Amino acid sequence: MRMSLCMIVRQEEKALARCLEGIADAVEEIVIVDMGSTDRTKEIARQFTDKIYDFSWRDDFAAARNAACEKASMDYWMWLDADDMITQENL
């Protein structure tokens, strides 16, 4: 089973690395859709993937999440929020 991780983020420099460190080895692809970060969010994301896309916020989380999932290319996809953490036990 090949899995894409799809995330929507904005101003997540404090949480993103911890989230991605916990899941990066369990997925084949990481897709990040950024909704206008001005902090180091994109810089941190680049340490894990080159699949980083900009999305103009439309006051609609579903539209942002759908934009991220449309970029997934693996057999299955999942999403996490930047403040989520997957433990080794739960992988």
mmCIF file of C-alpha atoms in Angstrom:
data_model
loop_
_atom_site.group_PDB
_atom_site.id
_atom_site.type_symbol
_atom_site.label_atom_id
_atom_site.label_comp_id
_atom_site.label_asym_id
_atom_site.label_seq_id
_atom_site.Cartn_x
_atom_site.Cartn_y
_atom_site.Cartn_z
ATOM 1 C CA MET A 1 0.000 0.000 0.000
ATOM 2 C CA ARG A 2 1.428 3.360 -1.046
ATOM 3 C CA MET A 3 0.304 6.365 0.996
ATOM 4 C CA SER A 4 0.327 10.134 0.515
ATOM 5 C CA LEU A 5 0.150 12.459 3.494
ATOM 6 C CA CYS A 6 -1.786 15.627 2.652
ATOM 7 C CA MET A 7 -1.626 18.645 4.926
ATOM 8 C CA ILE A 8 -2.953 22.176 4.914
ATOM 9 C CA VAL A 9 -0.870 24.578 6.978
ATOM 10 C CA ARG A 10 -0.534 28.209 7.959
ATOM 11 C CA GLN A 11 1.931 29.643 10.471
ATOM 12 C CA GLU A 12 2.924 26.192 11.771
ATOM 13 C CA GLU A 13 6.672 26.612 12.318
ATOM 14 C CA LYS A 14 6.376 25.514 15.958
ATOM 15 C CA ALA A 15 4.553 22.236 15.293
ATOM 16 C CA LEU A 16 5.248 21.087 11.725
ATOM 17 C CA ALA A 17 8.658 19.444 12.149
ATOM 18 C CA ARG A 18 7.492 17.327 15.087
ATOM 19 C CA CYS A 19 4.455 16.155 13.128
ATOM 20 C CA LEU A 20 6.414 15.293 9.979
ATOM 21 C CA GLU A 21 9.268 13.603 11.841
ATOM 22 C CA GLY A 22 6.759 11.184 13.290
ATOM 23 C CA ILE A 23 5.144 10.183 9.993
ATOM 24 C CA ALA A 24 7.684 10.805 7.203
ATOM 25 C CA ASP A 25 9.044 7.249 7.147
ATOM 26 C CA ALA A 26 5.552 5.748 7.022
ATOM 27 C CA VAL A 27 4.381 7.498 3.837
ATOM 28 C CA GLU A 28 5.748 7.595 0.302
ATOM 29 C CA GLU A 29 4.712 11.176 -0.395
ATOM 30 C CA ILE A 30 4.078 14.348 1.598
ATOM 31 C CA VAL A 31 1.928 17.077 0.062
ATOM 32 C CA ILE A 32 1.816 20.431 1.843
ATOM 33 C CA VAL A 33 -0.664 23.149 0.889
ATOM 34 C CA ASP A 34 0.226 26.445 2.533
ATOM 35 C CA MET A 35 -2.449 29.053 3.098
ATOM 36 C CA GLY A 36 -0.256 32.131 3.428
ATOM 37 C CA SER A 37 2.394 31.469 6.046
ATOM 38 C CA THR A 38 4.831 34.290 6.745
ATOM 39 C CA ASP A 39 6.892 32.365 9.300
ATOM 40 C CA ARG A 40 9.294 29.454 8.637
ATOM 41 C CA THR A 41 6.535 26.923 7.834
ATOM 42 C CA LYS A 42 7.526 26.428 4.175
ATOM 43 C CA GLU A 43 11.225 26.258 5.032
ATOM 44 C CA ILE A 44 10.520 23.479 7.528
ATOM 45 C CA ALA A 45 8.241 21.663 5.064
ATOM 46 C CA ARG A 46 11.038 21.708 2.442
ATOM 47 C CA GLN A 47 13.118 19.519 4.764
ATOM 48 C CA PHE A 48 10.573 16.745 4.172
ATOM 49 C CA THR A 49 9.141 17.340 0.676
ATOM 50 C CA ASP A 50 9.356 19.422 -2.469
ATOM 51 C CA LYS A 51 5.598 19.114 -2.977
ATOM 52 C CA ILE A 52 4.613 22.438 -1.432
ATOM 53 C CA TYR A 53 1.788 24.439 -2.964
ATOM 54 C CA ASP A 54 0.233 27.818 -2.216
ATOM 55 C CA PHE A 55 -3.500 28.161 -1.713
ATOM 56 C CA SER A 56 -5.405 31.399 -1.299
ATOM 57 C CA TRP A 57 -7.624 31.133 1.758
ATOM 58 C CA ARG A 58 -11.339 31.231 0.866
ATOM 59 C CA ASP A 59 -12.760 30.796 4.364
ATOM 60 C CA ASP A 60 -13.320 27.130 3.536
ATOM 61 C CA PHE A 61 -11.247 24.370 5.144
ATOM 62 C CA ALA A 62 -12.850 21.733 2.896
ATOM 63 C CA ALA A 63 -11.694 23.562 -0.241
ATOM 64 C CA ALA A 64 -8.154 23.782 1.120
ATOM 65 C CA ARG A 65 -8.101 20.124 2.157
ATOM 66 C CA ASN A 66 -9.518 19.062 -1.227
ATOM 67 C CA ALA A 67 -6.820 21.099 -3.000
ATOM 68 C CA ALA A 68 -4.176 19.199 -1.032
ATOM 69 C CA CYS A 69 -5.718 15.799 -1.662
ATOM 70 C CA GLU A 70 -6.009 16.476 -5.394
ATOM 71 C CA LYS A 71 -2.198 16.673 -5.470
ATOM 72 C CA ALA A 72 -1.776 13.190 -3.963
ATOM 73 C CA SER A 73 -0.402 10.601 -6.379
ATOM 74 C CA MET A 74 -0.232 7.437 -4.275
ATOM 75 C CA ASP A 75 -2.840 4.662 -3.991
ATOM 76 C CA TYR A 76 -4.237 6.089 -0.739
ATOM 77 C CA TRP A 77 -4.038 9.376 1.064
ATOM 78 C CA MET A 78 -4.421 10.552 4.615
ATOM 79 C CA TRP A 79 -4.356 13.920 6.289
ATOM 80 C CA LEU A 80 -2.965 15.289 9.504
ATOM 81 C CA ASP A 81 -3.019 18.704 11.076
ATOM 82 C CA ALA A 82 0.371 20.156 11.949
ATOM 83 C CA ASP A 83 -0.302 19.798 15.655
ATOM 84 C CA ASP A 84 -1.075 16.072 15.306
ATOM 85 C CA MET A 85 1.558 13.600 16.383
ATOM 86 C CA ILE A 86 1.752 9.928 15.414
ATOM 87 C CA THR A 87 3.667 7.831 17.922
ATOM 88 C CA GLN A 88 5.738 4.827 16.890
ATOM 89 C CA GLU A 89 3.235 2.652 18.704
ATOM 90 C CA ASN A 90 0.395 4.000 16.527
ATOM 91 C CA LEU A 91 2.239 3.725 13.222
#
